[in-house]
Amino acid sequence: MNVPLHNKITIDTYMTPLDHPEFAGHEQIVFATDNETGLKAIIAVHNTNRGPGLGGCRMWNYASANEALTDVLRLSKGMTYKNALADLALGGGKSVIIANPRTDKTPELLRAFGRHINRLSGSYITAEDVGISSDDMEIIGSETQFARGTDATGFGDPSPYTALGTFVGIKAAAKHKFGSEDLSGLTVSLKGLGHVGYDVARQLHEAGANLIVSDIYDPAVTCAIEELGASSVSPDDAHLVKADIFAPCALGGGLNAATIPELKVAVVAGAANNQLETQEDGAALMKRGILYAPDYAINAGGVISVALGEPGASDSIVRQKTLAIGGTLAQIFDRADAEKRPTNIIADELAEERFQHHHNPA
């Protein structure tokens, strides 16, 4: 068959998910669409050695499908490490819906997504993430039993537990770096005031920290100024301000070769996923003397609540395991100091010890 030159160029340069630089031996990658509702989604299951791949669904107005694929591949791998480090009998997965959550979200689209989840027969279990609320999960859960974080499957909204674990992790980082977990008088630059970020900001305020906040959603910033006595900067400047702690609580990839040299903090500890653009960025932080709390260790509270918050479960058990995040981070910090290696590498090794050679009989 004779192929026109412009088509041949397209074919020769086309990248499959298997060729993607973020592909890391993922077990399953599914592209899901629905013409009637406009649904365009990607579901990625990274590893199921310890159990089904559990991870939230993110709804975001990605600039391209490739950008969405990059995000879901990184996020799903991160969930494998997060669930293993939290010692849960679960693997890692993630999903993204390519749409604007403020303008494109409809019940019909969410139900269509739920039907796609159901077709995977339990290899992937979804929950909420950026752009998806607990109410949205109720709609998704009406079409599939493989949805968590709903009233029918546990404690509902997991974001308070994510925020609690992040706050506990910030205190653990402060204790390691400054010698005390007392946050009063410390200045925290917090980027991202969504469900999790705002709750973290509230707890920091109650602990006596001074807040500098930023978010792309101006009403959230206004609330933080009025309710928490915060000052504000633009999201682009959040990492530039002089503070004791930088708490990224928005999207990932913000710590990289361009931003790390600009940091004026002693600690980076926040709830955002995939904060490091590359593994080498952890070494760059260490070289600058900045203590980094590995993201999937500090933000595991939400997935703990989703995993353990079955109907009839005790909230105290979930809170106890979430509070243990502080101890996990202390272990990572101490080992990193002793071995003079980056905290992200230490966290990875601890997680890999738990999932690489573990196979769920189911």
GROMACS .gro file of C-alpha atoms in nm:
model
  362
    1MET     CA    1   0.000   0.000   0.000
    2ASN     CA    2   0.132   0.346  -0.089
    3VAL     CA    3   0.116   0.573   0.215
    4PRO     CA    4   0.120   0.951   0.169
    5LEU     CA    5   0.431   1.108   0.316
    6HIS     CA    6   0.250   1.307   0.584
    7ASN     CA    7   0.070   0.994   0.702
    8LYS     CA    8   0.391   0.795   0.701
    9ILE     CA    9   0.559   1.054   0.921
   10THR     CA   10   0.268   1.035   1.166
   11ILE     CA   11   0.286   0.656   1.178
   12ASP     CA   12   0.663   0.642   1.220
   13THR     CA   13   0.666   0.896   1.506
   14TYR     CA   14   0.358   0.769   1.690
   15MET     CA   15   0.431   0.680   2.051
   16THR     CA   16   0.245   0.390   2.212
   17PRO     CA   17   0.206   0.370   2.591
   18LEU     CA   18   0.469   0.096   2.591
   19ASP     CA   19   0.718   0.347   2.446
   20HIS     CA   20   0.629   0.622   2.690
   21PRO     CA   21   0.918   0.731   2.916
   22GLU     CA   22   0.692   0.695   3.224
   23PHE     CA   23   0.590   0.338   3.137
   24ALA     CA   24   0.721   0.121   3.424
   25GLY     CA   25   0.601  -0.229   3.354
   26HIS     CA   26   0.236  -0.134   3.399
   27GLU     CA   27   0.010  -0.438   3.390
   28GLN     CA   28  -0.284  -0.266   3.221
   29ILE     CA   29  -0.357   0.062   3.041
   30VAL     CA   30  -0.712   0.126   2.922
   31PHE     CA   31  -0.840   0.416   2.711
   32ALA     CA   32  -1.210   0.470   2.781
   33THR     CA   33  -1.449   0.685   2.578
   34ASP     CA   34  -1.822   0.741   2.557
   35ASN     CA   35  -1.962   0.935   2.263
   36GLU     CA   36  -2.293   1.028   2.424
   37THR     CA   37  -2.142   1.193   2.731
   38GLY     CA   38  -1.808   1.305   2.586
   39LEU     CA   39  -1.611   1.092   2.831
   40LYS     CA   40  -1.241   1.058   2.756
   41ALA     CA   41  -1.048   0.875   3.026
   42ILE     CA   42  -0.736   0.667   3.082
   43ILE     CA   43  -0.711   0.393   3.345
   44ALA     CA   44  -0.371   0.253   3.441
   45VAL     CA   45  -0.300  -0.043   3.668
   46HIS     CA   46   0.066  -0.056   3.764
   47ASN     CA   47   0.108  -0.358   3.993
   48THR     CA   48  -0.129  -0.601   4.166
   49ASN     CA   49   0.119  -0.822   4.354
   50ARG     CA   50  -0.030  -0.719   4.689
   51GLY     CA   51  -0.390  -0.692   4.569
   52PRO     CA   52  -0.617  -0.494   4.334
   53GLY     CA   53  -0.478  -0.165   4.204
   54LEU     CA   54  -0.636   0.107   4.419
   55GLY     CA   55  -0.603   0.474   4.333
   56GLY     CA   56  -0.818   0.779   4.277
   57CYS     CA   57  -0.970   0.928   3.965
   58ARG     CA   58  -0.841   1.272   3.866
   59MET     CA   59  -1.050   1.501   3.645
   60TRP     CA   60  -0.839   1.770   3.485
   61ASN     CA   61  -0.839   1.987   3.175
   62TYR     CA   62  -0.519   1.840   3.031
   63ALA     CA   63  -0.361   2.019   2.738
   64SER     CA   64  -0.329   1.691   2.548
   65ALA     CA   65  -0.398   1.320   2.575
   66ASN     CA   66  -0.026   1.261   2.603
   67GLU     CA   67  -0.007   1.490   2.904
   68ALA     CA   68  -0.291   1.291   3.061
   69LEU     CA   69  -0.111   0.965   2.984
   70THR     CA   70   0.206   1.094   3.148
   71ASP     CA   71   0.009   1.185   3.459
   72VAL     CA   72  -0.179   0.856   3.490
   73LEU     CA   73   0.135   0.646   3.437
   74ARG     CA   74   0.324   0.835   3.706
   75LEU     CA   75   0.031   0.845   3.946
   76SER     CA   76  -0.052   0.475   3.916
   77LYS     CA   77   0.309   0.375   3.984
   78GLY     CA   78   0.310   0.609   4.281
   79MET     CA   79   0.003   0.433   4.420
   80THR     CA   80   0.183   0.098   4.415
   81TYR     CA   81   0.457   0.249   4.630
   82LYS     CA   82   0.214   0.438   4.851
   83ASN     CA   83  -0.004   0.136   4.926
   84ALA     CA   84   0.298  -0.085   4.991
   85LEU     CA   85   0.465   0.169   5.221
   86ALA     CA   86   0.136   0.205   5.412
   87ASP     CA   87   0.139  -0.179   5.442
   88LEU     CA   88  -0.197  -0.223   5.272
   89ALA     CA   89  -0.300  -0.540   5.090
   90LEU     CA   90  -0.344  -0.345   4.769
   91GLY     CA   91  -0.160  -0.273   4.447
   92GLY     CA   92  -0.145   0.054   4.258
   93GLY     CA   93  -0.367   0.206   3.993
   94LYS     CA   94  -0.500   0.543   3.887
   95SER     CA   95  -0.739   0.699   3.637
   96VAL     CA   96  -0.776   1.038   3.474
   97ILE     CA   97  -1.072   1.198   3.301
   98ILE     CA   98  -0.971   1.455   3.040
   99ALA     CA   99  -1.219   1.738   3.103
  100ASN     CA  100  -1.269   2.059   3.296
  101PRO     CA  101  -1.423   1.959   3.631
  102ARG     CA  102  -1.594   2.296   3.669
  103THR     CA  103  -1.765   2.304   3.328
  104ASP     CA  104  -1.768   1.955   3.173
  105LYS     CA  105  -1.870   1.732   3.462
  106THR     CA  106  -2.216   1.573   3.438
  107PRO     CA  107  -2.382   1.282   3.620
  108GLU     CA  108  -2.411   1.100   3.288
  109LEU     CA  109  -2.037   1.131   3.221
  110LEU     CA  110  -1.954   1.004   3.570
  111ARG     CA  111  -2.189   0.708   3.532
  112ALA     CA  112  -2.029   0.623   3.197
  113PHE     CA  113  -1.692   0.625   3.370
  114GLY     CA  114  -1.829   0.395   3.640
  115ARG     CA  115  -1.942   0.147   3.376
  116HIS     CA  116  -1.591   0.139   3.230
  117ILE     CA  117  -1.449   0.071   3.577
  118ASN     CA  118  -1.692  -0.216   3.617
  119ARG     CA  119  -1.569  -0.377   3.294
  120LEU     CA  120  -1.226  -0.424   3.454
  121SER     CA  121  -1.381  -0.672   3.700
  122GLY     CA  122  -1.197  -0.551   4.007
  123SER     CA  123  -0.839  -0.524   3.881
  124TYR     CA  124  -0.875  -0.150   3.949
  125ILE     CA  125  -1.062   0.016   4.236
  126THR     CA  126  -1.127   0.388   4.201
  127ALA     CA  127  -1.170   0.668   4.454
  128GLU     CA  128  -1.170   1.047   4.451
  129ASP     CA  129  -0.882   1.271   4.355
  130VAL     CA  130  -0.835   1.623   4.215
  131GLY     CA  131  -1.153   1.736   4.042
  132ILE     CA  132  -1.364   1.450   4.177
  133SER     CA  133  -1.561   1.492   4.500
  134SER     CA  134  -1.716   1.241   4.737
  135ASP     CA  135  -2.055   1.326   4.582
  136ASP     CA  136  -1.911   1.242   4.239
  137MET     CA  137  -1.789   0.909   4.375
  138GLU     CA  138  -2.142   0.829   4.487
  139ILE     CA  139  -2.255   0.869   4.125
  140ILE     CA  140  -1.966   0.661   3.991
  141GLY     CA  141  -2.035   0.401   4.258
  142SER     CA  142  -2.394   0.366   4.138
  143GLU     CA  143  -2.252   0.190   3.830
  144THR     CA  144  -1.978  -0.022   3.988
  145GLN     CA  145  -1.894  -0.199   4.310
  146PHE     CA  146  -1.528  -0.109   4.255
  147ALA     CA  147  -1.552   0.246   4.389
  148ARG     CA  148  -1.441   0.352   4.734
  149GLY     CA  149  -1.469   0.662   4.948
  150THR     CA  150  -1.847   0.659   4.924
  151ASP     CA  151  -2.094   0.648   5.212
  152ALA     CA  152  -2.192   0.297   5.104
  153THR     CA  153  -1.834   0.166   5.115
  154GLY     CA  154  -1.692   0.330   5.425
  155PHE     CA  155  -1.629   0.676   5.566
  156GLY     CA  156  -1.706   0.876   5.254
  157ASP     CA  157  -1.474   1.165   5.167
  158PRO     CA  158  -1.112   1.051   5.231
  159SER     CA  159  -0.963   1.401   5.209
  160PRO     CA  160  -0.976   1.470   5.587
  161TYR     CA  161  -0.753   1.167   5.645
  162THR     CA  162  -0.514   1.276   5.371
  163ALA     CA  163  -0.495   1.615   5.538
  164LEU     CA  164  -0.444   1.462   5.882
  165GLY     CA  165  -0.159   1.243   5.760
  166THR     CA  166   0.001   1.538   5.582
  167PHE     CA  167  -0.019   1.752   5.895
  168VAL     CA  168   0.134   1.474   6.104
  169GLY     CA  169   0.405   1.434   5.841
  170ILE     CA  170   0.485   1.805   5.847
  171LYS     CA  171   0.528   1.783   6.223
  172ALA     CA  172   0.759   1.480   6.183
  173ALA     CA  173   0.968   1.670   5.929
  174ALA     CA  174   0.984   1.974   6.157
  175LYS     CA  175   1.098   1.758   6.448
  176HIS     CA  176   1.374   1.602   6.239
  177LYS     CA  177   1.492   1.930   6.088
  178PHE     CA  178   1.435   2.178   6.370
  179GLY     CA  179   1.442   1.949   6.675
  180SER     CA  180   1.078   2.000   6.769
  181GLU     CA  181   0.738   1.921   6.619
  182ASP     CA  182   0.604   2.248   6.760
  183LEU     CA  183   0.498   2.450   6.455
  184SER     CA  184   0.411   2.773   6.634
  185GLY     CA  185   0.594   3.067   6.480
  186LEU     CA  186   0.710   2.872   6.176
  187THR     CA  187   0.621   3.005   5.832
  188VAL     CA  188   0.468   2.767   5.580
  189SER     CA  189   0.418   2.843   5.212
  190LEU     CA  190   0.125   2.623   5.114
  191LYS     CA  191   0.041   2.581   4.746
  192GLY     CA  192  -0.304   2.443   4.665
  193LEU     CA  193  -0.622   2.503   4.865
  194GLY     CA  194  -0.845   2.218   4.753
  195HIS     CA  195  -1.022   1.982   4.993
  196VAL     CA  196  -0.692   1.852   5.130
  197GLY     CA  197  -0.481   2.166   5.108
  198TYR     CA  198  -0.732   2.387   5.286
  199ASP     CA  199  -0.770   2.135   5.568
  200VAL     CA  200  -0.392   2.116   5.605
  201ALA     CA  201  -0.383   2.496   5.616
  202ARG     CA  202  -0.649   2.497   5.888
  203GLN     CA  203  -0.453   2.253   6.103
  204LEU     CA  204  -0.131   2.448   6.053
  205HIS     CA  205  -0.310   2.767   6.157
  206GLU     CA  206  -0.446   2.599   6.469
  207ALA     CA  207  -0.092   2.479   6.549
  208GLY     CA  208   0.032   2.840   6.540
  209ALA     CA  209   0.206   2.844   6.203
  210ASN     CA  210   0.217   3.153   5.985
  211LEU     CA  211   0.063   3.084   5.644
  212ILE     CA  212   0.145   3.208   5.296
  213VAL     CA  213  -0.108   3.050   5.060
  214SER     CA  214  -0.163   3.026   4.685
  215ASP     CA  215  -0.419   2.869   4.455
  216ILE     CA  216  -0.552   2.917   4.103
  217TYR     CA  217  -0.904   2.947   4.255
  218ASP     CA  218  -0.927   3.298   4.401
  219PRO     CA  219  -1.227   3.234   4.634
  220ALA     CA  220  -1.027   2.968   4.822
  221VAL     CA  221  -0.743   3.215   4.873
  222THR     CA  222  -0.986   3.477   4.999
  223CYS     CA  223  -1.130   3.230   5.250
  224ALA     CA  224  -0.784   3.142   5.378
  225ILE     CA  225  -0.698   3.509   5.422
  226GLU     CA  226  -1.022   3.583   5.609
  227GLU     CA  227  -1.052   3.264   5.813
  228LEU     CA  228  -0.690   3.165   5.876
  229GLY     CA  229  -0.513   3.500   5.877
  230ALA     CA  230  -0.300   3.396   5.582
  231SER     CA  231  -0.116   3.616   5.337
  232SER     CA  232  -0.107   3.518   4.971
  233VAL     CA  233   0.113   3.501   4.663
  234SER     CA  234   0.049   3.380   4.311
  235PRO     CA  235   0.084   3.002   4.255
  236ASP     CA  236   0.388   3.068   4.034
  237ASP     CA  237   0.564   3.237   4.326
  238ALA     CA  238   0.475   2.989   4.602
  239HIS     CA  239   0.814   2.820   4.592
  240LEU     CA  240   1.001   3.151   4.577
  241VAL     CA  241   0.898   3.296   4.912
  242LYS     CA  242   1.122   3.275   5.217
  243ALA     CA  243   0.970   3.031   5.465
  244ASP     CA  244   1.059   2.743   5.694
  245ILE     CA  245   0.846   2.488   5.511
  246PHE     CA  246   0.712   2.460   5.158
  247ALA     CA  247   0.394   2.249   5.142
  248PRO     CA  248   0.295   2.158   4.782
  249CYS     CA  249  -0.069   2.050   4.793
  250ALA     CA  250  -0.168   2.098   4.428
  251LEU     CA  251  -0.053   1.909   4.117
  252GLY     CA  252   0.282   1.731   4.094
  253GLY     CA  253   0.608   1.790   3.910
  254GLY     CA  254   0.673   2.123   4.079
  255LEU     CA  255   1.013   2.029   4.217
  256ASN     CA  256   1.261   2.022   3.932
  257ALA     CA  257   1.592   2.153   3.802
  258ALA     CA  258   1.445   2.501   3.757
  259THR     CA  259   1.258   2.541   4.087
  260ILE     CA  260   1.480   2.359   4.339
  261PRO     CA  261   1.763   2.618   4.316
  262GLU     CA  262   1.503   2.889   4.385
  263LEU     CA  263   1.370   2.738   4.709
  264LYS     CA  264   1.425   2.940   5.027
  265VAL     CA  265   1.303   2.679   5.278
  266ALA     CA  266   1.451   2.408   5.500
  267VAL     CA  267   1.172   2.151   5.453
  268VAL     CA  268   0.946   2.040   5.168
  269ALA     CA  269   0.645   1.847   5.298
  270GLY     CA  270   0.304   1.853   5.131
  271ALA     CA  271   0.015   1.647   5.002
  272ALA     CA  272   0.069   1.673   4.625
  273ASN     CA  273   0.143   1.354   4.433
  274ASN     CA  274   0.461   1.312   4.226
  275GLN     CA  275   0.623   1.631   4.351
  276LEU     CA  276   0.963   1.544   4.203
  277GLU     CA  277   0.985   1.579   3.827
  278THR     CA  278   1.268   1.324   3.821
  279GLN     CA  279   1.431   1.092   4.075
  280GLU     CA  280   1.745   1.304   4.057
  281ASP     CA  281   1.554   1.598   4.204
  282GLY     CA  282   1.557   1.424   4.541
  283ALA     CA  283   1.936   1.429   4.536
  284ALA     CA  284   1.928   1.796   4.439
  285LEU     CA  285   1.716   1.875   4.745
  286MET     CA  286   1.950   1.679   4.970
  287LYS     CA  287   2.251   1.859   4.825
  288ARG     CA  288   2.090   2.190   4.918
  289GLY     CA  289   2.024   2.067   5.273
  290ILE     CA  290   1.647   2.067   5.224
  291LEU     CA  291   1.460   1.784   5.397
  292TYR     CA  292   1.206   1.626   5.162
  293ALA     CA  293   0.910   1.424   5.294
  294PRO     CA  294   0.842   1.171   5.013
  295ASP     CA  295   0.496   1.252   4.882
  296TYR     CA  296   0.346   0.905   4.875
  297ALA     CA  297   0.455   0.849   5.235
  298ILE     CA  298   0.313   1.172   5.376
  299ASN     CA  299  -0.017   1.176   5.181
  300ALA     CA  300  -0.122   0.814   5.245
  301GLY     CA  301  -0.400   0.899   5.493
  302GLY     CA  302  -0.668   0.908   5.225
  303VAL     CA  303  -0.585   0.570   5.078
  304ILE     CA  304  -0.564   0.424   5.429
  305SER     CA  305  -0.919   0.543   5.499
  306VAL     CA  306  -1.038   0.408   5.164
  307ALA     CA  307  -0.871   0.070   5.220
  308LEU     CA  308  -0.970   0.019   5.583
  309GLY     CA  309  -1.291   0.221   5.600
  310GLU     CA  310  -1.530  -0.062   5.520
  311PRO     CA  311  -1.888  -0.042   5.653
  312GLY     CA  312  -1.879  -0.096   6.027
  313ALA     CA  313  -1.506  -0.025   6.052
  314SER     CA  314  -1.372   0.179   6.341
  315ASP     CA  315  -1.263   0.534   6.268
  316SER     CA  316  -1.011   0.507   6.551
  317ILE     CA  317  -0.826   0.226   6.369
  318VAL     CA  318  -0.800   0.434   6.052
  319ARG     CA  319  -0.685   0.739   6.246
  320GLN     CA  320  -0.428   0.533   6.436
  321LYS     CA  321  -0.277   0.401   6.112
  322THR     CA  322  -0.286   0.751   5.961
  323LEU     CA  323  -0.106   0.897   6.262
  324ALA     CA  324   0.161   0.629   6.215
  325ILE     CA  325   0.268   0.817   5.900
  326GLY     CA  326   0.480   1.032   6.129
  327GLY     CA  327   0.674   0.727   6.245
  328THR     CA  328   0.721   0.600   5.889
  329LEU     CA  329   0.868   0.933   5.786
  330ALA     CA  330   1.095   0.943   6.090
  331GLN     CA  331   1.229   0.601   5.986
  332ILE     CA  332   1.292   0.729   5.631
  333PHE     CA  333   1.462   1.047   5.756
  334ASP     CA  334   1.688   0.859   6.000
  335ARG     CA  335   1.792   0.600   5.740
  336ALA     CA  336   1.856   0.870   5.481
  337ASP     CA  337   2.083   1.054   5.725
  338ALA     CA  338   2.267   0.737   5.825
  339GLU     CA  339   2.327   0.630   5.465
  340LYS     CA  340   2.371   0.983   5.328
  341ARG     CA  341   2.118   0.916   5.052
  342PRO     CA  342   1.805   1.102   4.936
  343THR     CA  343   1.482   1.039   5.124
  344ASN     CA  344   1.291   0.956   4.804
  345ILE     CA  345   1.532   0.671   4.726
  346ILE     CA  346   1.502   0.534   5.080
  347ALA     CA  347   1.121   0.545   5.061
  348ASP     CA  348   1.126   0.367   4.723
  349GLU     CA  349   1.344   0.089   4.859
  350LEU     CA  350   1.123   0.036   5.163
  351ALA     CA  351   0.816   0.013   4.938
  352GLU     CA  352   0.984  -0.216   4.682
  353GLU     CA  353   1.082  -0.457   4.956
  354ARG     CA  354   0.711  -0.498   5.023
  355PHE     CA  355   0.563  -0.534   4.674
  356GLN     CA  356   0.823  -0.666   4.431
  357HIS     CA  357   0.835  -1.017   4.573
  358HIS     CA  358   0.487  -1.028   4.722
  359HIS     CA  359   0.212  -1.202   4.529
  360ASN     CA  360  -0.149  -1.200   4.641
  361PRO     CA  361  -0.289  -1.556   4.623
  362ALA     CA  362  -0.618  -1.411   4.497
   0.00000   0.00000   0.00000
